[in-house]
Amino acid sequence: DQQVKQNSPSLSVQEGRISILNCDYTNSMFDYFLWYKKYPAEGPTFLISISSIKDKNEDGRFTVFLNKSAKHLSLHIVPSQPGDSAVYFCAASGRYGGSQGNLIFGKGTKLSVKP
Amino acid sequence: DSGVTQTPKHLITATGQRVTLRCSPRSGDLSVYWYQQSLDQGLQFLIQYYNGEERAKGNILERFSAQQFPDLHSELNLSSLELGDSALYFCASSVEAGGSYNEQFFGPGTRLTVL
């Protein structure tokens, strides 16, 4: 039972355009969401996060939007650059019985930004 | 560079064997997490240690075990290896014991190949 879902395994975008990566979750007890970026042969790198009390968090070219009623979050990258080409993982955590606040990851979306 | 180190980077072994993966957390981090990433899968949480004590267990097989030492480095022991254990194993660390608002920082991973 996947609690965090990234339904698009891959996404291709032209350089300079917006990249939108989507993530859905099922557990309403999640209250913190994170995005990680992963290059081949490297570990995931923390990118940006958002708590459930917010609906938007921005850091430079990266913005994460949270829609709690839809249990959906998205990562916007504007403008997209070739160096953004990587696999992006959505993760969630929450303080509820048995969770210990551990991160639950989606399967990732591979973003390709073409020059 | 996340500050989390893992050794070895690659490990090739045979079925039935036992291996030990090592992780050193970021300076100051007390929590260590182990994850497994199989082909086309997201990161699956295995186990967490906080300041030397087991904090949470995820999808960890009984053939696998871990510990965290007084200097806070951690080892993941995999025994009676099977072909299906071939995967990337990541270690992550964080300051807190767990819970929300707690970013985890990942090491570069150990690629285990079981032949």
mmCIF file of C-alpha atoms in Angstrom:
data_model
loop_
_atom_site.group_PDB
_atom_site.id
_atom_site.type_symbol
_atom_site.label_atom_id
_atom_site.label_comp_id
_atom_site.label_asym_id
_atom_site.label_seq_id
_atom_site.Cartn_x
_atom_site.Cartn_y
_atom_site.Cartn_z
ATOM 1 C CA ASP A 1 0.000 0.000 0.000
ATOM 2 C CA GLN A 2 1.754 3.088 -1.263
ATOM 3 C CA GLN A 3 1.140 6.063 0.956
ATOM 4 C CA VAL A 4 3.116 8.429 -1.268
ATOM 5 C CA LYS A 5 2.631 8.207 -5.009
ATOM 6 C CA GLN A 6 4.424 9.814 -7.893
ATOM 7 C CA ASN A 7 2.390 8.693 -10.847
ATOM 8 C CA SER A 8 4.666 10.039 -13.557
ATOM 9 C CA PRO A 9 7.846 7.969 -13.854
ATOM 10 C CA SER A 10 9.361 10.515 -16.217
ATOM 11 C CA LEU A 11 8.991 14.081 -17.452
ATOM 12 C CA SER A 12 10.716 15.866 -20.304
ATOM 13 C CA VAL A 13 10.869 19.666 -20.431
ATOM 14 C CA GLN A 14 12.589 22.235 -22.605
ATOM 15 C CA GLU A 15 15.269 24.412 -21.033
ATOM 16 C CA GLY A 16 13.833 27.684 -19.740
ATOM 17 C CA ARG A 17 10.332 26.288 -19.339
ATOM 18 C CA ILE A 18 8.542 25.299 -16.160
ATOM 19 C CA SER A 19 8.847 21.778 -14.766
ATOM 20 C CA ILE A 20 5.974 20.566 -12.630
ATOM 21 C CA LEU A 21 6.414 17.377 -10.653
ATOM 22 C CA ASN A 22 3.429 15.935 -8.846
ATOM 23 C CA CYS A 23 2.948 13.843 -5.742
ATOM 24 C CA ASP A 24 -0.138 12.418 -4.060
ATOM 25 C CA TYR A 25 -0.454 10.989 -0.588
ATOM 26 C CA THR A 26 -3.088 8.997 1.213
ATOM 27 C CA ASN A 27 -2.285 9.398 4.899
ATOM 28 C CA SER A 28 -4.005 12.453 6.356
ATOM 29 C CA MET A 29 -1.665 12.295 9.364
ATOM 30 C CA PHE A 30 1.307 13.413 7.277
ATOM 31 C CA ASP A 31 2.226 16.949 8.258
ATOM 32 C CA TYR A 32 5.601 17.514 6.618
ATOM 33 C CA PHE A 33 6.590 17.023 3.027
ATOM 34 C CA LEU A 34 9.979 17.071 1.375
ATOM 35 C CA TRP A 35 11.466 16.882 -2.094
ATOM 36 C CA TYR A 36 14.790 15.245 -2.759
ATOM 37 C CA LYS A 37 16.827 15.284 -5.953
ATOM 38 C CA LYS A 38 19.014 12.368 -6.933
ATOM 39 C CA TYR A 39 21.726 12.170 -9.562
ATOM 40 C CA PRO A 40 23.025 8.785 -10.736
ATOM 41 C CA ALA A 41 25.622 7.229 -8.429
ATOM 42 C CA GLU A 42 24.869 9.773 -5.690
ATOM 43 C CA GLY A 43 22.628 9.822 -2.649
ATOM 44 C CA PRO A 44 19.416 11.866 -2.566
ATOM 45 C CA THR A 45 19.937 15.556 -1.841
ATOM 46 C CA PHE A 46 17.416 17.541 0.158
ATOM 47 C CA LEU A 47 15.827 20.212 -2.014
ATOM 48 C CA ILE A 48 12.867 21.885 -0.329
ATOM 49 C CA SER A 49 10.181 21.126 2.227
ATOM 50 C CA ILE A 50 6.789 22.348 3.375
ATOM 51 C CA SER A 51 4.791 21.885 6.543
ATOM 52 C CA SER A 52 1.087 21.246 6.479
ATOM 53 C CA ILE A 53 0.324 24.662 7.955
ATOM 54 C CA LYS A 54 1.475 26.269 4.722
ATOM 55 C CA ASP A 55 0.297 25.948 1.180
ATOM 56 C CA LYS A 56 3.399 27.276 -0.534
ATOM 57 C CA ASN A 57 7.122 27.440 0.071
ATOM 58 C CA GLU A 58 9.590 29.047 -2.275
ATOM 59 C CA ASP A 59 13.367 28.794 -2.552
ATOM 60 C CA GLY A 60 14.897 30.417 -5.594
ATOM 61 C CA ARG A 61 13.771 28.586 -8.707
ATOM 62 C CA PHE A 62 11.975 25.935 -6.657
ATOM 63 C CA THR A 63 8.457 26.254 -5.271
ATOM 64 C CA VAL A 64 6.439 23.575 -3.547
ATOM 65 C CA PHE A 65 2.664 23.813 -3.379
ATOM 66 C CA LEU A 66 0.528 21.823 -0.967
ATOM 67 C CA ASN A 67 -3.195 21.148 -1.394
ATOM 68 C CA LYS A 68 -4.237 19.356 1.762
ATOM 69 C CA SER A 69 -7.838 18.837 0.769
ATOM 70 C CA ALA A 70 -6.695 17.008 -2.365
ATOM 71 C CA LYS A 71 -3.751 15.363 -0.568
ATOM 72 C CA HIS A 72 -1.552 16.614 -3.370
ATOM 73 C CA LEU A 73 1.695 18.487 -3.612
ATOM 74 C CA SER A 74 3.717 19.688 -6.526
ATOM 75 C CA LEU A 75 7.209 20.971 -7.155
ATOM 76 C CA HIS A 76 7.644 23.766 -9.681
ATOM 77 C CA ILE A 77 11.032 24.539 -11.175
ATOM 78 C CA VAL A 78 11.237 27.820 -13.060
ATOM 79 C CA PRO A 79 13.157 28.232 -15.261
ATOM 80 C CA SER A 80 14.285 24.663 -15.823
ATOM 81 C CA GLN A 81 17.966 24.109 -16.542
ATOM 82 C CA PRO A 82 19.782 21.085 -17.983
ATOM 83 C CA GLY A 83 21.510 20.613 -14.623
ATOM 84 C CA ASP A 84 18.094 19.962 -13.080
ATOM 85 C CA SER A 85 17.942 16.653 -14.944
ATOM 86 C CA ALA A 86 17.725 14.072 -12.160
ATOM 87 C CA VAL A 87 15.278 11.831 -10.343
ATOM 88 C CA TYR A 88 13.039 13.721 -7.928
ATOM 89 C CA PHE A 89 11.601 11.972 -4.889
ATOM 90 C CA CYS A 90 8.661 13.187 -2.881
ATOM 91 C CA ALA A 91 8.656 12.202 0.808
ATOM 92 C CA ALA A 92 6.280 12.665 3.710
ATOM 93 C CA SER A 93 6.366 12.305 7.470
ATOM 94 C CA GLY A 94 4.070 12.806 10.398
ATOM 95 C CA ARG A 95 3.787 12.445 14.127
ATOM 96 C CA TYR A 96 1.317 9.621 14.555
ATOM 97 C CA GLY A 97 1.330 6.319 16.337
ATOM 98 C CA GLY A 98 4.056 4.022 15.132
ATOM 99 C CA SER A 99 5.455 6.370 12.559
ATOM 100 C CA GLN A 100 8.324 7.848 14.563
ATOM 101 C CA GLY A 101 8.219 10.563 11.964
ATOM 102 C CA ASN A 102 10.119 8.496 9.446
ATOM 103 C CA LEU A 103 10.118 9.522 5.836
ATOM 104 C CA ILE A 104 7.878 7.688 3.396
ATOM 105 C CA PHE A 105 9.139 8.077 -0.152
ATOM 106 C CA GLY A 106 7.462 7.938 -3.530
ATOM 107 C CA LYS A 107 9.097 6.001 -6.353
ATOM 108 C CA GLY A 108 10.448 9.094 -8.025
ATOM 109 C CA THR A 109 10.039 11.020 -11.257
ATOM 110 C CA LYS A 110 12.918 11.253 -13.704
ATOM 111 C CA LEU A 111 13.150 14.790 -15.060
ATOM 112 C CA SER A 112 14.982 15.451 -18.310
ATOM 113 C CA VAL A 113 15.590 19.069 -19.251
ATOM 114 C CA LYS A 114 16.567 19.413 -22.892
ATOM 115 C CA PRO A 115 18.766 22.282 -24.104
ATOM 116 C CA ASP B 1 28.669 16.731 -0.111
ATOM 117 C CA SER B 2 26.094 15.920 2.583
ATOM 118 C CA GLY B 3 28.689 15.076 5.218
ATOM 119 C CA VAL B 4 27.402 11.502 5.491
ATOM 120 C CA THR B 5 29.948 8.884 4.456
ATOM 121 C CA GLN B 6 29.348 5.282 3.471
ATOM 122 C CA THR B 7 31.751 2.451 2.778
ATOM 123 C CA PRO B 8 32.264 0.530 0.663
ATOM 124 C CA LYS B 9 30.916 2.185 -2.461
ATOM 125 C CA HIS B 10 30.516 -1.119 -4.269
ATOM 126 C CA LEU B 11 30.274 -4.655 -2.969
ATOM 127 C CA ILE B 12 30.031 -7.845 -4.987
ATOM 128 C CA THR B 13 29.441 -11.103 -3.189
ATOM 129 C CA ALA B 14 27.830 -14.516 -3.572
ATOM 130 C CA THR B 15 24.555 -15.920 -2.349
ATOM 131 C CA GLY B 16 24.647 -17.182 1.209
ATOM 132 C CA GLN B 17 27.382 -14.780 2.246
ATOM 133 C CA ARG B 18 27.339 -12.061 4.879
ATOM 134 C CA VAL B 19 28.393 -8.433 4.410
ATOM 135 C CA THR B 20 28.663 -5.334 6.550
ATOM 136 C CA LEU B 21 27.928 -1.833 5.329
ATOM 137 C CA ARG B 22 29.251 1.132 7.255
ATOM 138 C CA CYS B 23 27.943 4.644 7.718
ATOM 139 C CA SER B 24 29.277 7.732 9.469
ATOM 140 C CA PRO B 25 26.668 10.438 10.082
ATOM 141 C CA ARG B 26 27.141 14.171 9.741
ATOM 142 C CA SER B 27 28.948 15.777 12.620
ATOM 143 C CA GLY B 28 26.418 16.483 15.367
ATOM 144 C CA ASP B 29 23.692 14.203 14.020
ATOM 145 C CA LEU B 30 22.452 11.602 16.465
ATOM 146 C CA SER B 31 20.031 9.713 14.232
ATOM 147 C CA VAL B 32 21.013 7.248 11.550
ATOM 148 C CA TYR B 33 18.578 5.709 9.080
ATOM 149 C CA TRP B 34 19.088 2.865 6.623
ATOM 150 C CA TYR B 35 17.190 2.617 3.333
ATOM 151 C CA GLN B 36 17.135 0.101 0.514
ATOM 152 C CA GLN B 37 16.524 1.077 -3.078
ATOM 153 C CA SER B 38 15.872 -1.814 -5.446
ATOM 154 C CA LEU B 39 15.505 -1.468 -9.197
ATOM 155 C CA ASP B 40 12.618 0.823 -10.129
ATOM 156 C CA GLN B 41 11.641 1.188 -6.495
ATOM 157 C CA GLY B 42 11.601 4.145 -4.201
ATOM 158 C CA LEU B 43 13.579 4.233 -1.023
ATOM 159 C CA GLN B 44 12.331 1.678 1.475
ATOM 160 C CA PHE B 45 13.002 2.490 5.106
ATOM 161 C CA LEU B 46 14.755 -0.325 6.924
ATOM 162 C CA ILE B 47 15.728 0.813 10.405
ATOM 163 C CA GLN B 48 16.598 3.852 12.490
ATOM 164 C CA TYR B 49 18.977 4.342 15.391
ATOM 165 C CA TYR B 50 19.126 7.318 17.682
ATOM 166 C CA ASN B 51 22.103 7.860 19.956
ATOM 167 C CA GLY B 52 22.942 4.180 20.019
ATOM 168 C CA GLU B 53 19.470 2.789 20.458
ATOM 169 C CA GLU B 54 17.073 1.312 17.935
ATOM 170 C CA ARG B 55 14.303 3.811 17.360
ATOM 171 C CA ALA B 56 12.128 2.450 14.581
ATOM 172 C CA LYS B 57 11.912 -0.516 12.267
ATOM 173 C CA GLY B 58 10.570 -0.588 8.775
ATOM 174 C CA ASN B 59 10.626 -3.282 6.138
ATOM 175 C CA ILE B 60 13.764 -4.956 7.411
ATOM 176 C CA LEU B 61 14.227 -8.677 6.934
ATOM 177 C CA GLU B 62 15.190 -10.872 9.860
ATOM 178 C CA ARG B 63 18.429 -11.714 7.998
ATOM 179 C CA PHE B 64 19.392 -8.043 8.302
ATOM 180 C CA SER B 65 20.493 -6.291 11.445
ATOM 181 C CA ALA B 66 22.078 -3.005 12.377
ATOM 182 C CA GLN B 67 23.713 -1.224 15.250
ATOM 183 C CA GLN B 68 24.951 2.215 16.152
ATOM 184 C CA PHE B 69 28.180 2.531 18.067
ATOM 185 C CA PRO B 70 29.178 5.041 20.789
ATOM 186 C CA ASP B 71 30.961 7.190 18.204
ATOM 187 C CA LEU B 72 27.580 7.258 16.365
ATOM 188 C CA HIS B 73 28.710 5.428 13.263
ATOM 189 C CA SER B 74 26.390 2.641 12.204
ATOM 190 C CA GLU B 75 26.737 -0.717 10.533
ATOM 191 C CA LEU B 76 24.148 -2.670 8.583
ATOM 192 C CA ASN B 77 24.739 -6.410 8.538
ATOM 193 C CA LEU B 78 23.195 -8.483 5.775
ATOM 194 C CA SER B 79 23.433 -12.262 6.078
ATOM 195 C CA SER B 80 22.411 -15.336 4.099
ATOM 196 C CA LEU B 81 22.352 -13.105 1.074
ATOM 197 C CA GLU B 82 19.967 -13.803 -1.779
ATOM 198 C CA LEU B 83 19.925 -12.531 -5.342
ATOM 199 C CA GLY B 84 17.006 -10.271 -4.454
ATOM 200 C CA ASP B 85 19.112 -8.416 -1.901
ATOM 201 C CA SER B 86 21.011 -6.758 -4.718
ATOM 202 C CA ALA B 87 20.209 -3.081 -4.328
ATOM 203 C CA LEU B 88 21.495 0.330 -3.375
ATOM 204 C CA TYR B 89 21.707 0.796 0.374
ATOM 205 C CA PHE B 90 21.610 4.353 1.647
ATOM 206 C CA CYS B 91 22.359 5.712 5.034
ATOM 207 C CA ALA B 92 20.930 9.039 6.170
ATOM 208 C CA SER B 93 21.374 11.095 9.289
ATOM 209 C CA SER B 94 19.516 13.836 11.090
ATOM 210 C CA VAL B 95 19.881 15.875 14.227
ATOM 211 C CA GLU B 96 16.662 14.836 15.877
ATOM 212 C CA ALA B 97 15.268 11.459 16.840
ATOM 213 C CA GLY B 98 12.539 11.646 14.279
ATOM 214 C CA GLY B 99 9.300 13.426 13.763
ATOM 215 C CA SER B 100 8.281 16.195 11.510
ATOM 216 C CA TYR B 101 10.405 19.100 10.345
ATOM 217 C CA ASN B 102 13.378 16.789 10.440
ATOM 218 C CA GLU B 103 15.352 16.737 7.199
ATOM 219 C CA GLN B 104 17.480 13.698 6.614
ATOM 220 C CA PHE B 105 20.805 13.960 4.816
ATOM 221 C CA PHE B 106 21.874 11.030 2.703
ATOM 222 C CA GLY B 107 25.187 9.390 2.024
ATOM 223 C CA PRO B 108 26.303 8.328 -1.469
ATOM 224 C CA GLY B 109 25.120 4.760 -0.969
ATOM 225 C CA THR B 110 26.602 1.278 -1.235
ATOM 226 C CA ARG B 111 25.751 -0.729 -4.315
ATOM 227 C CA LEU B 112 25.445 -4.386 -3.350
ATOM 228 C CA THR B 113 25.485 -7.039 -6.047
ATOM 229 C CA VAL B 114 24.756 -10.617 -5.061
ATOM 230 C CA LEU B 115 25.791 -13.182 -7.674
#
